[in-house]
PDB file of C-alpha atoms and ligand atoms in Angstrom:
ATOM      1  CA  UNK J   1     -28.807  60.030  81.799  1.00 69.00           C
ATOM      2  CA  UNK J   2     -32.017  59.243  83.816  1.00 91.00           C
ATOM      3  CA  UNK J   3     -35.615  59.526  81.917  1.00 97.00           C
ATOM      4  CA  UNK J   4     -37.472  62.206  82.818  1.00 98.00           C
ATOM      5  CA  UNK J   5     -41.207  61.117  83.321  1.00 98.00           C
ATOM      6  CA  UNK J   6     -44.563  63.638  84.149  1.00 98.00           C
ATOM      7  CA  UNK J   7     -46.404  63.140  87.720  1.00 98.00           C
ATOM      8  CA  UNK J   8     -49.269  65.128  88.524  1.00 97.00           C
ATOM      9  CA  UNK J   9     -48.668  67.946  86.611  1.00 96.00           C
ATOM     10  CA  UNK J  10     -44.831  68.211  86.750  1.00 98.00           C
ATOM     11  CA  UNK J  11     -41.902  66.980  84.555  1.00 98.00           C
ATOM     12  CA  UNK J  12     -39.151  65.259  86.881  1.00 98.00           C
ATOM     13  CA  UNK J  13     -36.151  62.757  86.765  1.00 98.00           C
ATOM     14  CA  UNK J  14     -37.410  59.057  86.999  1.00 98.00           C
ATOM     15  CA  UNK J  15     -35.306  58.998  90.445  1.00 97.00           C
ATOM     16  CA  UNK J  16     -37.308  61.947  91.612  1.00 97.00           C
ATOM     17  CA  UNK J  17     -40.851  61.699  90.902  1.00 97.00           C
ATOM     18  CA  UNK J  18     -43.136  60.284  93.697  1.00 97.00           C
ATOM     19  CA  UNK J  19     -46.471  58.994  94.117  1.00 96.00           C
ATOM     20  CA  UNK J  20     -48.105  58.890  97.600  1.00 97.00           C
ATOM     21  CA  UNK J  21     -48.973  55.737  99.338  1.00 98.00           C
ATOM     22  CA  UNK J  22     -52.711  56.538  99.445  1.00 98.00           C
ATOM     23  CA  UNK J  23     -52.609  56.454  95.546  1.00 98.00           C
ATOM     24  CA  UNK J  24     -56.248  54.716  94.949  1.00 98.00           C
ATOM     25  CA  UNK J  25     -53.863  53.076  91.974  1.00 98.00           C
ATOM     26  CA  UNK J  26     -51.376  51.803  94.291  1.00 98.00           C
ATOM     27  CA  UNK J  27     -53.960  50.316  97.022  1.00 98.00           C
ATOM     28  CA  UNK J  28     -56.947  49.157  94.879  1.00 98.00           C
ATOM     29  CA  UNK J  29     -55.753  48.769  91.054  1.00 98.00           C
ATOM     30  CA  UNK J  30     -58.177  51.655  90.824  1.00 98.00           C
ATOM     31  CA  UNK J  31     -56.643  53.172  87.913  1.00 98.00           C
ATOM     32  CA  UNK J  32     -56.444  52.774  84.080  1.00 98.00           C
ATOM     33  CA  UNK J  33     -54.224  53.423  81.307  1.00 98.00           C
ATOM     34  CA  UNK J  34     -53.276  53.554  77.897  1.00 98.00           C
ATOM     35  CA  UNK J  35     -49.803  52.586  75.965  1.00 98.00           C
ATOM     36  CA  UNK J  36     -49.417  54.190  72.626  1.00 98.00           C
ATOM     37  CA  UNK J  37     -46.275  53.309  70.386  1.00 98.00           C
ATOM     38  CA  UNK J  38     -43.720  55.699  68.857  1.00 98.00           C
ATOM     39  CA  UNK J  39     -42.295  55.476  65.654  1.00 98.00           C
ATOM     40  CA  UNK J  40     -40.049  58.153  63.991  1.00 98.00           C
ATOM     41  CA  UNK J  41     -40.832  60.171  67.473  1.00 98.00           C
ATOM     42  CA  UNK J  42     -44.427  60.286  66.288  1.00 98.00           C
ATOM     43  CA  UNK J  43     -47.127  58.740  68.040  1.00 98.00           C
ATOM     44  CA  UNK J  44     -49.231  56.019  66.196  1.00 98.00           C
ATOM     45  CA  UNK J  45     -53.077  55.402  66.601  1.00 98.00           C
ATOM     46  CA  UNK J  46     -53.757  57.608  69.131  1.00 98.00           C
ATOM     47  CA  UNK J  47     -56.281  59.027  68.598  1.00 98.00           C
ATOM     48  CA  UNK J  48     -58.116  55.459  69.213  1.00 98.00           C
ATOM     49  CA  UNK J  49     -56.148  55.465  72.495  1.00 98.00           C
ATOM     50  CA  UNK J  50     -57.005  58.596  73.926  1.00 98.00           C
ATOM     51  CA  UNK J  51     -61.065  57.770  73.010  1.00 98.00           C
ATOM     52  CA  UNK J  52     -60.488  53.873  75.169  1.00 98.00           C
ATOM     53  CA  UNK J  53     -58.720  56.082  77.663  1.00 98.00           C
ATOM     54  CA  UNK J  54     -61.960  57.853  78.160  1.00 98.00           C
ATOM     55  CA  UNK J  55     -64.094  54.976  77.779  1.00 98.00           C
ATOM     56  CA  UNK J  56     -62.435  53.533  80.340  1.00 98.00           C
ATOM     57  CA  UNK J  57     -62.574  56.241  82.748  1.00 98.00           C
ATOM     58  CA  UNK J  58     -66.673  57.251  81.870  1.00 98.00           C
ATOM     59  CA  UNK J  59     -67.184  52.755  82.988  1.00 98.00           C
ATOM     60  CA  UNK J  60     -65.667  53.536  85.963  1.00 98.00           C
ATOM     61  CA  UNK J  61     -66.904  57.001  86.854  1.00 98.00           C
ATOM     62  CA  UNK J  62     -63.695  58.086  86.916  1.00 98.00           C
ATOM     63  CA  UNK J  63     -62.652  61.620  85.640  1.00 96.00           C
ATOM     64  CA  UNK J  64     -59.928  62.718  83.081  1.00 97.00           C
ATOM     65  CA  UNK J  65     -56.528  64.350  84.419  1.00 97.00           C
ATOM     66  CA  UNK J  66     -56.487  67.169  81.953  1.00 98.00           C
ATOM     67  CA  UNK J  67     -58.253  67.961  78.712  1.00 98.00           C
ATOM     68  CA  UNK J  68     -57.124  65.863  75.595  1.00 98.00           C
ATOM     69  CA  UNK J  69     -54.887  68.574  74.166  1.00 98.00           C
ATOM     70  CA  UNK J  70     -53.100  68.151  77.037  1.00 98.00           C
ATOM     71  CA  UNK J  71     -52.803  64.660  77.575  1.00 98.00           C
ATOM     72  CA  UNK J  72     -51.346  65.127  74.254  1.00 98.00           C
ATOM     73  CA  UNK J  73     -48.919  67.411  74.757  1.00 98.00           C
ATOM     74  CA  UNK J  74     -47.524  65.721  77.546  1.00 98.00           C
ATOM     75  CA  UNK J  75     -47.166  63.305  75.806  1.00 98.00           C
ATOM     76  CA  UNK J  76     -45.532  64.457  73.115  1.00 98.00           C
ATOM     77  CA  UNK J  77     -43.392  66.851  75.272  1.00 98.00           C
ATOM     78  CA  UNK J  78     -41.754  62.968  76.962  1.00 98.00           C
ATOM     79  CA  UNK J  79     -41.064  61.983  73.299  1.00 98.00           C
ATOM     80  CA  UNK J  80     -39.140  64.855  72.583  1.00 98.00           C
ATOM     81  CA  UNK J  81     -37.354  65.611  75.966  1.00 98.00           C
ATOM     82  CA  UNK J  82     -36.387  61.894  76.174  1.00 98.00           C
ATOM     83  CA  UNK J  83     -35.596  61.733  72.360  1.00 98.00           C
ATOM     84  CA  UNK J  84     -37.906  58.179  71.658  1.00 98.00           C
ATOM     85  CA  UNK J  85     -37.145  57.579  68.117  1.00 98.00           C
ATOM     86  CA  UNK J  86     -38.864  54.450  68.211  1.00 98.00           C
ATOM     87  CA  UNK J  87     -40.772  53.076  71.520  1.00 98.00           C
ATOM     88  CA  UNK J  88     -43.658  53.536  74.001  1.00 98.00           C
ATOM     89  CA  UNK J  89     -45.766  56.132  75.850  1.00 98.00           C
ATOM     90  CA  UNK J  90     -47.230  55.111  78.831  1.00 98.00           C
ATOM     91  CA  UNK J  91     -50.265  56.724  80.492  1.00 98.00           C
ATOM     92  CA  UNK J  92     -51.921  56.184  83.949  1.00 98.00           C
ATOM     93  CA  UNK J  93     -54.526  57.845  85.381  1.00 98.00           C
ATOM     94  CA  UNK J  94     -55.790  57.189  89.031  1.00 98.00           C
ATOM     95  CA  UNK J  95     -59.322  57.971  90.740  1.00 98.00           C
ATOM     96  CA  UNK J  96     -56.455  59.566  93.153  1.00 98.00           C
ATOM     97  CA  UNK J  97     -55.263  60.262  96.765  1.00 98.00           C
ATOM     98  CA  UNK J  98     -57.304  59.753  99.586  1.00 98.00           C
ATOM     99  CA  UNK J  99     -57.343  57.800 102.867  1.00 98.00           C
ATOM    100  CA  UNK J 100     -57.478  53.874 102.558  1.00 98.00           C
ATOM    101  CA  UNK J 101     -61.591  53.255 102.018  1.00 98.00           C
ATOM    102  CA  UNK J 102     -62.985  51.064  99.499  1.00 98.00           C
ATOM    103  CA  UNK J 103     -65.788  53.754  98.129  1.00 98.00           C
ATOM    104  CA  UNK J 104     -65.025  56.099  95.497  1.00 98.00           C
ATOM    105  CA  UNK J 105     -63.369  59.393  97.535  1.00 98.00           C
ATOM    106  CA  UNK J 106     -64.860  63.274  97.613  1.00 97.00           C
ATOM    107  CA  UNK J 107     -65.691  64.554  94.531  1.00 95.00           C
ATOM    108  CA  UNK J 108     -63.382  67.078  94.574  1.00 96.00           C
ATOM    109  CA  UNK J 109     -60.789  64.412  94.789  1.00 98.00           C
ATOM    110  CA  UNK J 110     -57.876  64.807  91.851  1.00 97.00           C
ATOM    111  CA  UNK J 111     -57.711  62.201  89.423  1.00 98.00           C
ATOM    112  CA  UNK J 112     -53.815  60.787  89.546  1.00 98.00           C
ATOM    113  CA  UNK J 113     -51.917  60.551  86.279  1.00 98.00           C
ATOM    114  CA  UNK J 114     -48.577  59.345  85.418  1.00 98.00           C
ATOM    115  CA  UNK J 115     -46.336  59.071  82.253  1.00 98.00           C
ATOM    116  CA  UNK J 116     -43.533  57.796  81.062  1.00 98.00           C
ATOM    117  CA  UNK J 117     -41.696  56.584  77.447  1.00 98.00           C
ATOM    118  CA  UNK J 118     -39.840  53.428  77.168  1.00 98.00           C
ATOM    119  CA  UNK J 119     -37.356  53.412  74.313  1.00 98.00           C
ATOM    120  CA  UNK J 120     -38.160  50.045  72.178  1.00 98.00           C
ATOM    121  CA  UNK J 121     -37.200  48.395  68.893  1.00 97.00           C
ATOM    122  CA  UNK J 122     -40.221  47.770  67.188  1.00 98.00           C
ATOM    123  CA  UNK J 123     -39.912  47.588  63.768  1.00 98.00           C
ATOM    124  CA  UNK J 124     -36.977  45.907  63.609  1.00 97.00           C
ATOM    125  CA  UNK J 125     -38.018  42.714  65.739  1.00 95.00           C
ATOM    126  CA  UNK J 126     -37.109  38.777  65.576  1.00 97.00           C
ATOM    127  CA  UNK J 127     -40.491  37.951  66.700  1.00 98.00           C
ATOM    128  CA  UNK J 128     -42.109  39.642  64.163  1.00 98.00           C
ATOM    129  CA  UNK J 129     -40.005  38.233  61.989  1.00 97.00           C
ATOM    130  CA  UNK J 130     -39.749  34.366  62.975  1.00 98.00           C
ATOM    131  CA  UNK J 131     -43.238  34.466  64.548  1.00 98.00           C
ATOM    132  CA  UNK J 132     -43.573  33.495  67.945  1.00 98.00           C
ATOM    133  CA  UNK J 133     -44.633  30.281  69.720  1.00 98.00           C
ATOM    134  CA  UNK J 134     -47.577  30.500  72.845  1.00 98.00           C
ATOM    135  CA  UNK J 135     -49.058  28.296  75.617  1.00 98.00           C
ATOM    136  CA  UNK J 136     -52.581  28.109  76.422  1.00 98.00           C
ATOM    137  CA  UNK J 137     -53.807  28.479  80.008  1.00 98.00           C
ATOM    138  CA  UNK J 138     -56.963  29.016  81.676  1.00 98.00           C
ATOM    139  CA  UNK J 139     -57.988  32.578  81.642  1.00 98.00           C
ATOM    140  CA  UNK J 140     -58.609  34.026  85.688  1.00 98.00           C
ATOM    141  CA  UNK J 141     -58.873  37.497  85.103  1.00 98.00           C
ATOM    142  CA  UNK J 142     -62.358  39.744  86.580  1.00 98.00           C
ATOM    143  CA  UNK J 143     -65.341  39.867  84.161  1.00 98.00           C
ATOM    144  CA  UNK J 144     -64.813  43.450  82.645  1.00 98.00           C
ATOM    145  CA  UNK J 145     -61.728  42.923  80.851  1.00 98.00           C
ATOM    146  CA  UNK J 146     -63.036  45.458  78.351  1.00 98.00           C
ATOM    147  CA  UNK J 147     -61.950  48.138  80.709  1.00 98.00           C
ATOM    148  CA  UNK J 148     -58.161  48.514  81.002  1.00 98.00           C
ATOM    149  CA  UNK J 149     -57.243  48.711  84.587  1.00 98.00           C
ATOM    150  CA  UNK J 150     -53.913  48.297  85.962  1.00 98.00           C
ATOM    151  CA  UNK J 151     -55.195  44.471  88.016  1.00 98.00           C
ATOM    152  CA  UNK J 152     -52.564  42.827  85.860  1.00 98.00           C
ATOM    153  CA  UNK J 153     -52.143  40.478  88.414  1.00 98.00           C
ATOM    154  CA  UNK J 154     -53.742  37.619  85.974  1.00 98.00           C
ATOM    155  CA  UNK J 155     -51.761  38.532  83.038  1.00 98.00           C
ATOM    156  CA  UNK J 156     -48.080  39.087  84.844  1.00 98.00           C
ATOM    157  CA  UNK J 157     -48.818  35.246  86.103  1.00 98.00           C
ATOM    158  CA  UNK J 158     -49.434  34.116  81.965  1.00 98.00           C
ATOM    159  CA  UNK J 159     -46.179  35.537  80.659  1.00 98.00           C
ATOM    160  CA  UNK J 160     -44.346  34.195  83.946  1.00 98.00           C
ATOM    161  CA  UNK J 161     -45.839  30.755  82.898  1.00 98.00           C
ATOM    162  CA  UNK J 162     -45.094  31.423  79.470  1.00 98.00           C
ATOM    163  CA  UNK J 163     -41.505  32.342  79.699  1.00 98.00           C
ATOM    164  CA  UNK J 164     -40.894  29.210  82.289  1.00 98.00           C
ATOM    165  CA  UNK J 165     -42.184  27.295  79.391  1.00 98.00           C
ATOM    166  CA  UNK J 166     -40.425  28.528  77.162  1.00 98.00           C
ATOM    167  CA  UNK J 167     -42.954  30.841  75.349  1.00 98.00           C
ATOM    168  CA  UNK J 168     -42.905  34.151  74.119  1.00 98.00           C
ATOM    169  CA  UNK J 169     -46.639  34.718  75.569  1.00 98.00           C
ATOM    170  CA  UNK J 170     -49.787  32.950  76.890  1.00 98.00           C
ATOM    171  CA  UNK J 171     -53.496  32.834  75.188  1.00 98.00           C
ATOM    172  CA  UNK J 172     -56.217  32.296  77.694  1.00 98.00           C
ATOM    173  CA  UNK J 173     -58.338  30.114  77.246  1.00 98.00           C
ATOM    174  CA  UNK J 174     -62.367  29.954  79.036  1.00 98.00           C
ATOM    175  CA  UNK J 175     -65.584  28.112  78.365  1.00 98.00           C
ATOM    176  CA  UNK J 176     -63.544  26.637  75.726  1.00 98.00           C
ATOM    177  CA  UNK J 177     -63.121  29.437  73.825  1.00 98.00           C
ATOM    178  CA  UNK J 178     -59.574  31.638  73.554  1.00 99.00           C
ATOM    179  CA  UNK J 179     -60.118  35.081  74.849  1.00 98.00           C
ATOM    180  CA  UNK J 180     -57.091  36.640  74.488  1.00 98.00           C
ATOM    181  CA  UNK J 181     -53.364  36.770  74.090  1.00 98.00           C
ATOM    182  CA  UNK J 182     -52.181  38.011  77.735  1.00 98.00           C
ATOM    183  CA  UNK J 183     -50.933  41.367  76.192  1.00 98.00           C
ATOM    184  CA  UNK J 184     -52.472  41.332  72.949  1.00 98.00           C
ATOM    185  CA  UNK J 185     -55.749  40.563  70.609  1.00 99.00           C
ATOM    186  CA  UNK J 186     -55.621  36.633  69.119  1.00 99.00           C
ATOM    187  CA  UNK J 187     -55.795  35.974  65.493  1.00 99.00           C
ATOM    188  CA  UNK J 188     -56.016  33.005  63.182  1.00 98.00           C
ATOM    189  CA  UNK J 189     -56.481  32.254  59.439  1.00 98.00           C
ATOM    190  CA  UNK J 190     -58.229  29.181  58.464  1.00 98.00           C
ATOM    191  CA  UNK J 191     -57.458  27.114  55.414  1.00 97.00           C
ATOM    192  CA  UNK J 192     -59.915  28.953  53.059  1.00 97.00           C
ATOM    193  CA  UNK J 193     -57.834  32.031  54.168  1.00 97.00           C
ATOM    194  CA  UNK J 194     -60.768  33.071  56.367  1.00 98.00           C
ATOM    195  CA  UNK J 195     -59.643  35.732  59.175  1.00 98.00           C
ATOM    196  CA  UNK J 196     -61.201  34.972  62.860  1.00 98.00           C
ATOM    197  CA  UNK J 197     -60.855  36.787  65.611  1.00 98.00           C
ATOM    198  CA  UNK J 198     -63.091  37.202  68.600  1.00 98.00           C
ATOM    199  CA  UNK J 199     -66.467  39.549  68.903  1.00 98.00           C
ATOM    200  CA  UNK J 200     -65.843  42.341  71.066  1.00 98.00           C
ATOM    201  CA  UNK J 201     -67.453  42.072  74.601  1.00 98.00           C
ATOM    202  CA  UNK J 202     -66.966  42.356  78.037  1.00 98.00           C
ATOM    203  CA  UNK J 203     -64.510  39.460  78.045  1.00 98.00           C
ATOM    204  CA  UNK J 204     -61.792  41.134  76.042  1.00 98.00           C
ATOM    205  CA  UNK J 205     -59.898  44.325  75.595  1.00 98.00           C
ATOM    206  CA  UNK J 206     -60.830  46.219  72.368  1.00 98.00           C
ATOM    207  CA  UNK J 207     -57.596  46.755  71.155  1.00 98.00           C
ATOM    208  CA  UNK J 208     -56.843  49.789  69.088  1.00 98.00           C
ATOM    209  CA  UNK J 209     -54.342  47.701  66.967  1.00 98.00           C
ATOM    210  CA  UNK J 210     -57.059  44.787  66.124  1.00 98.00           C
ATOM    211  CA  UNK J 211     -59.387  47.472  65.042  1.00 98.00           C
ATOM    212  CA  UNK J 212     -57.216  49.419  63.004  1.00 98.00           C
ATOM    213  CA  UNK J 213     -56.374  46.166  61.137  1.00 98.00           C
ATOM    214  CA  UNK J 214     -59.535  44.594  60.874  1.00 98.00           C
ATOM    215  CA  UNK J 215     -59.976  47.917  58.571  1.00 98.00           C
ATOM    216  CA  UNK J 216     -56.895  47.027  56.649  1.00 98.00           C
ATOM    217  CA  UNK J 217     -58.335  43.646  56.559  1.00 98.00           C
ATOM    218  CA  UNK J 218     -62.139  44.886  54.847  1.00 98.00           C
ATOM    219  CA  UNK J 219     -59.616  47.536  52.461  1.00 97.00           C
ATOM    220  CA  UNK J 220     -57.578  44.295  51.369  1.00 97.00           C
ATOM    221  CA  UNK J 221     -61.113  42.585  51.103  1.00 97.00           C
ATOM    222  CA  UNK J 222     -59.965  39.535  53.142  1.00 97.00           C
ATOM    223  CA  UNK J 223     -62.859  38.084  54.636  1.00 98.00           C
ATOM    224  CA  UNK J 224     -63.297  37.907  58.177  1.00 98.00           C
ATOM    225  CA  UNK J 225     -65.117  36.654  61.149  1.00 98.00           C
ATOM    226  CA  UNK J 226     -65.595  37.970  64.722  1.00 98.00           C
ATOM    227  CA  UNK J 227     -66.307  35.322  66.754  1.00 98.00           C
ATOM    228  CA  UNK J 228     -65.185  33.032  69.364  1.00 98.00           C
ATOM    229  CA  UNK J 229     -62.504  29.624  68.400  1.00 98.00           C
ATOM    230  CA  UNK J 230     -60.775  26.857  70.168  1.00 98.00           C
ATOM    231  CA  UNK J 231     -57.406  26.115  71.106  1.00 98.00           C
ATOM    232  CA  UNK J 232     -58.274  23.087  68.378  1.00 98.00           C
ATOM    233  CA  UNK J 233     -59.193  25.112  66.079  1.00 98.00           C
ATOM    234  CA  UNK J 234     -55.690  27.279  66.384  1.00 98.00           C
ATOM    235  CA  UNK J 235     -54.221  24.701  66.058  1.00 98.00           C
ATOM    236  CA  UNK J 236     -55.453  23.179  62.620  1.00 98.00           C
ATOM    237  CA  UNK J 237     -55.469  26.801  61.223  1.00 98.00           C
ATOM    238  CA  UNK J 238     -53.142  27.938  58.623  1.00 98.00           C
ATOM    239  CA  UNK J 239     -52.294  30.989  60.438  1.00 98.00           C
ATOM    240  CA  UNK J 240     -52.217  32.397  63.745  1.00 98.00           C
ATOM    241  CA  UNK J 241     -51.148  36.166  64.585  1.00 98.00           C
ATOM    242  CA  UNK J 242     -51.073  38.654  67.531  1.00 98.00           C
ATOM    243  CA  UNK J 243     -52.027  42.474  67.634  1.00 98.00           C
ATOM    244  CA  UNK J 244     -51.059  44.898  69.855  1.00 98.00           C
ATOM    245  CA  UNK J 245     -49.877  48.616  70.426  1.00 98.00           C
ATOM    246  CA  UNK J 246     -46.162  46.950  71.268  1.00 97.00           C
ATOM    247  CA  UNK J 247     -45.552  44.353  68.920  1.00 98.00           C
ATOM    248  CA  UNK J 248     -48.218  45.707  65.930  1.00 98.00           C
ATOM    249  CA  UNK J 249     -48.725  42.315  64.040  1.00 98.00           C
ATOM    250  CA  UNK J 250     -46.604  39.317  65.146  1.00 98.00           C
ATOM    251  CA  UNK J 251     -46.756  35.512  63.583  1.00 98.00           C
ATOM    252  CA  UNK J 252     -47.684  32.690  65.956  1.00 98.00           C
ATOM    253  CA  UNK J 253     -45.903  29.757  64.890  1.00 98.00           C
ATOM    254  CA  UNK J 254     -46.724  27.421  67.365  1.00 98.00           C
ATOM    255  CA  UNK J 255     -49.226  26.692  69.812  1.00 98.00           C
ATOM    256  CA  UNK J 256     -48.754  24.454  73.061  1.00 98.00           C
ATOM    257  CA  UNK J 257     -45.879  22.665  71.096  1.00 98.00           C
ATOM    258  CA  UNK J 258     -48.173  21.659  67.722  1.00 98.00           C
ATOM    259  CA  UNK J 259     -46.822  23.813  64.945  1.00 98.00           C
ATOM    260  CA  UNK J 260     -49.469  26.018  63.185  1.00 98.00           C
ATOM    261  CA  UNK J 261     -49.505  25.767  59.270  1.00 95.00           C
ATOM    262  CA  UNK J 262     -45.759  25.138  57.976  1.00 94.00           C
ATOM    263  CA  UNK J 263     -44.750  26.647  61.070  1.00 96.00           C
ATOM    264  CA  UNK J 264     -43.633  29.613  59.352  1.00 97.00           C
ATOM    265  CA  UNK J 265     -44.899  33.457  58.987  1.00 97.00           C
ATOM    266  CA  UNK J 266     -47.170  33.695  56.656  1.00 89.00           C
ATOM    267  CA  UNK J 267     -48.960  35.136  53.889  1.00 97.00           C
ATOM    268  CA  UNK J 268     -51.228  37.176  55.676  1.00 98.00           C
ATOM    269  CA  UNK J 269     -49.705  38.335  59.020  1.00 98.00           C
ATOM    270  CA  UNK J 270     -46.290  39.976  57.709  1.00 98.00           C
ATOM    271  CA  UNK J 271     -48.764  41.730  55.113  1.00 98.00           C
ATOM    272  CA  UNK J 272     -50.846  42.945  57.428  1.00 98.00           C
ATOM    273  CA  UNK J 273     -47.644  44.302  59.615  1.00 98.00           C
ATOM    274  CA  UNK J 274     -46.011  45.459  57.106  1.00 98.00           C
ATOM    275  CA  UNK J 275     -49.703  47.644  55.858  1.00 98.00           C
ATOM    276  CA  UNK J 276     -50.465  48.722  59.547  1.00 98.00           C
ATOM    277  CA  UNK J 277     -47.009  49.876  60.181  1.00 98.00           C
ATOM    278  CA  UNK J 278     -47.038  51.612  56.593  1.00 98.00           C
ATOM    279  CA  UNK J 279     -50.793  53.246  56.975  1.00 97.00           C
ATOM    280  CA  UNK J 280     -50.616  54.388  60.674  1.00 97.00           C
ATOM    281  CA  UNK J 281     -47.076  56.026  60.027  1.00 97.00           C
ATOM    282  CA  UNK J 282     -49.017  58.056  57.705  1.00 96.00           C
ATOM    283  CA  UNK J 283     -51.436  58.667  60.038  1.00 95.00           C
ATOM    284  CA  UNK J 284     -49.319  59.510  62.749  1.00 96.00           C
ATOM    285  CA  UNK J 285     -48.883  62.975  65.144  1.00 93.00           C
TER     286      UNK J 285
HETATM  287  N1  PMP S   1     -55.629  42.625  75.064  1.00 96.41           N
HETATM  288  C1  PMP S   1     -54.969  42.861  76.209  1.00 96.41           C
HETATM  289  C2  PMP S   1     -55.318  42.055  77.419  1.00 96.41           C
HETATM  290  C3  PMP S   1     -53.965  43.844  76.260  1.00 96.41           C
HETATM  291  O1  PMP S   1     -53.310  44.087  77.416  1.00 96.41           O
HETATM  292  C4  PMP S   1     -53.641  44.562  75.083  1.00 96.41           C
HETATM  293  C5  PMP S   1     -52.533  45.583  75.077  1.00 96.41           C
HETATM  294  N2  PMP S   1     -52.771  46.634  75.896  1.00 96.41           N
HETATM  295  C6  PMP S   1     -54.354  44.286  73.910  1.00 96.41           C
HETATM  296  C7  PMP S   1     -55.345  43.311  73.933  1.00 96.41           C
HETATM  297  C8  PMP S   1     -54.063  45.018  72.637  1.00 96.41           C
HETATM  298  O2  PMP S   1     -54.569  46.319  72.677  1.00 96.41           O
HETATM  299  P1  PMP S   1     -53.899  47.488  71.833  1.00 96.41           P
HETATM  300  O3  PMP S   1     -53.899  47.040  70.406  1.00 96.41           O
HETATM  301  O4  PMP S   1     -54.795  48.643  72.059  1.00 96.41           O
HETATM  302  O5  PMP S   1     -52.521  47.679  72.367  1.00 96.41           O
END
């Protein structure tokens, strides 16, 4: 049976729906979005994905499709009709349809938006089990990575590098300094059990996952760091982790081939998965 996903307003089979070719999204990578994950068909920490959704929109003057309620109850209407148990919402939103010109189009212009669900196992996961391992690679991506567009272009050439590797994902690396997993927010632990992870800016995304446990992380009174490391520094650490809304927490084991700590999981990121996944159930809608 074929998924039925939401376009502009209407509820259709995945082989049906259609998007014109003058989709601003489509031509320019004029578009944002937002992927919130699904667990016992509820959705988790959305609330913090709806406000980036908007956050995103209001940096690039772009409006929303619909009021929140009923972003929401799209969304939760795909859950339902598509029976996710366990998985992903996505959500697109385009400055719309309008002939090819780079400048924003007529005000009156309706904003695109798009959804679908992806059915996903996300609890039960060998990554987040055996950690994963990642390769480091220069980080090419535009200078407002704090906005989350659909110019992916950057990141789908990481994981293709990664996977010919053999790696489970890429973290980029400029000035020096690792910005980012390709997908995901960068962690590490250093041998006093100090947590570092980057400062917010405009040279990564604020993920919803990092911020909801960097507050498990204060409640647990771990102490913690935002600032910028090194690939070096990952390296000697005792720990390195990944957040995101798909994989929650997941171990890094390894890092351009050097193992990191015994090159197990360990304490601190399957406690930390195993809190978020706990806390934001109970949290969920
Ligand atoms: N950084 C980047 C570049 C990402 O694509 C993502 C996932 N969308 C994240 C971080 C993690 O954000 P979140 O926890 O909101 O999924």
């Amino acid at each position: 049976m074929s998924r039925t996903v939401f376009v502009n307003g209407e509820f259709v089979a995945e082989e049906n729906a259609k998007i014109s070719v003058f989709d601003r999204g489509f031509l320019f990578a004029d578009s944002v979005y937002e992927v919130s994950s699904v667990l016992q068909g509820k959705l988790i920490d959305n609330k913090g994905h709806i406000k980036r959704l908007h956050r995103s929109l209001n940096e690039l003057k772009m409006s929303a499709p619909a009021t929140d309620d009923e972003i929401v109850r799209v969304q939760k209407d795909l859950i339902e009709r598509n029976g996710i148990h366990e998985g992903l919402v996505y959500l697109q939103v385009s400055r719309g349809s309008a002939d090819r010109d780079f400048p924003f189009p007529a005000a009156d212009t309706k904003p695109g938006w798009v959804m679908f669900t992806q059915a996903k196992q996300l609890i039960e996961s060998p990554h987040a089990q055996n950690g994963i391992n990642v390769i480091s690679l220069p980080d090419i991506r535009w200078k407002r990575r704090d906005i989350k567009t659909v110019g992916l272009l950057a990141q789908v050439l990481a994981k293709q590098a990664a996977k010919e590797a053999g790696a489970v994902d890429a973290w980029m690396v400029e000035d020096g300094y690792v910005t980012e997993g390709s997908s995901n927010n960068a962690f590490i632990v250093d041998k006093e059990g100090k947590l570092i992870t980057r400062h917010l800016g405009n040279e990564i995304l604020p993920g919803i996952t990092r911020a909801s446990v960097l507050e498990l992380v204060e409640k647990e009174n771990i102490v913690f760091e935002e600032r910028s490391f090194t690939i070096d520094e990952a390296k000697f650490a005792s720990e390195a982790f990944i957040t995101s809304a798909s994989t929650f927490v997941w171990p890094v084991v390894e890092i351009d081939g050097t193992q990191i700590g015994d090159g197990k999981p360990g304490p601190v990121a399957p406690k930390l998965r195993e809190l978020y996944i706990r806390n934001s159930l109970a949290r969920a809608e």
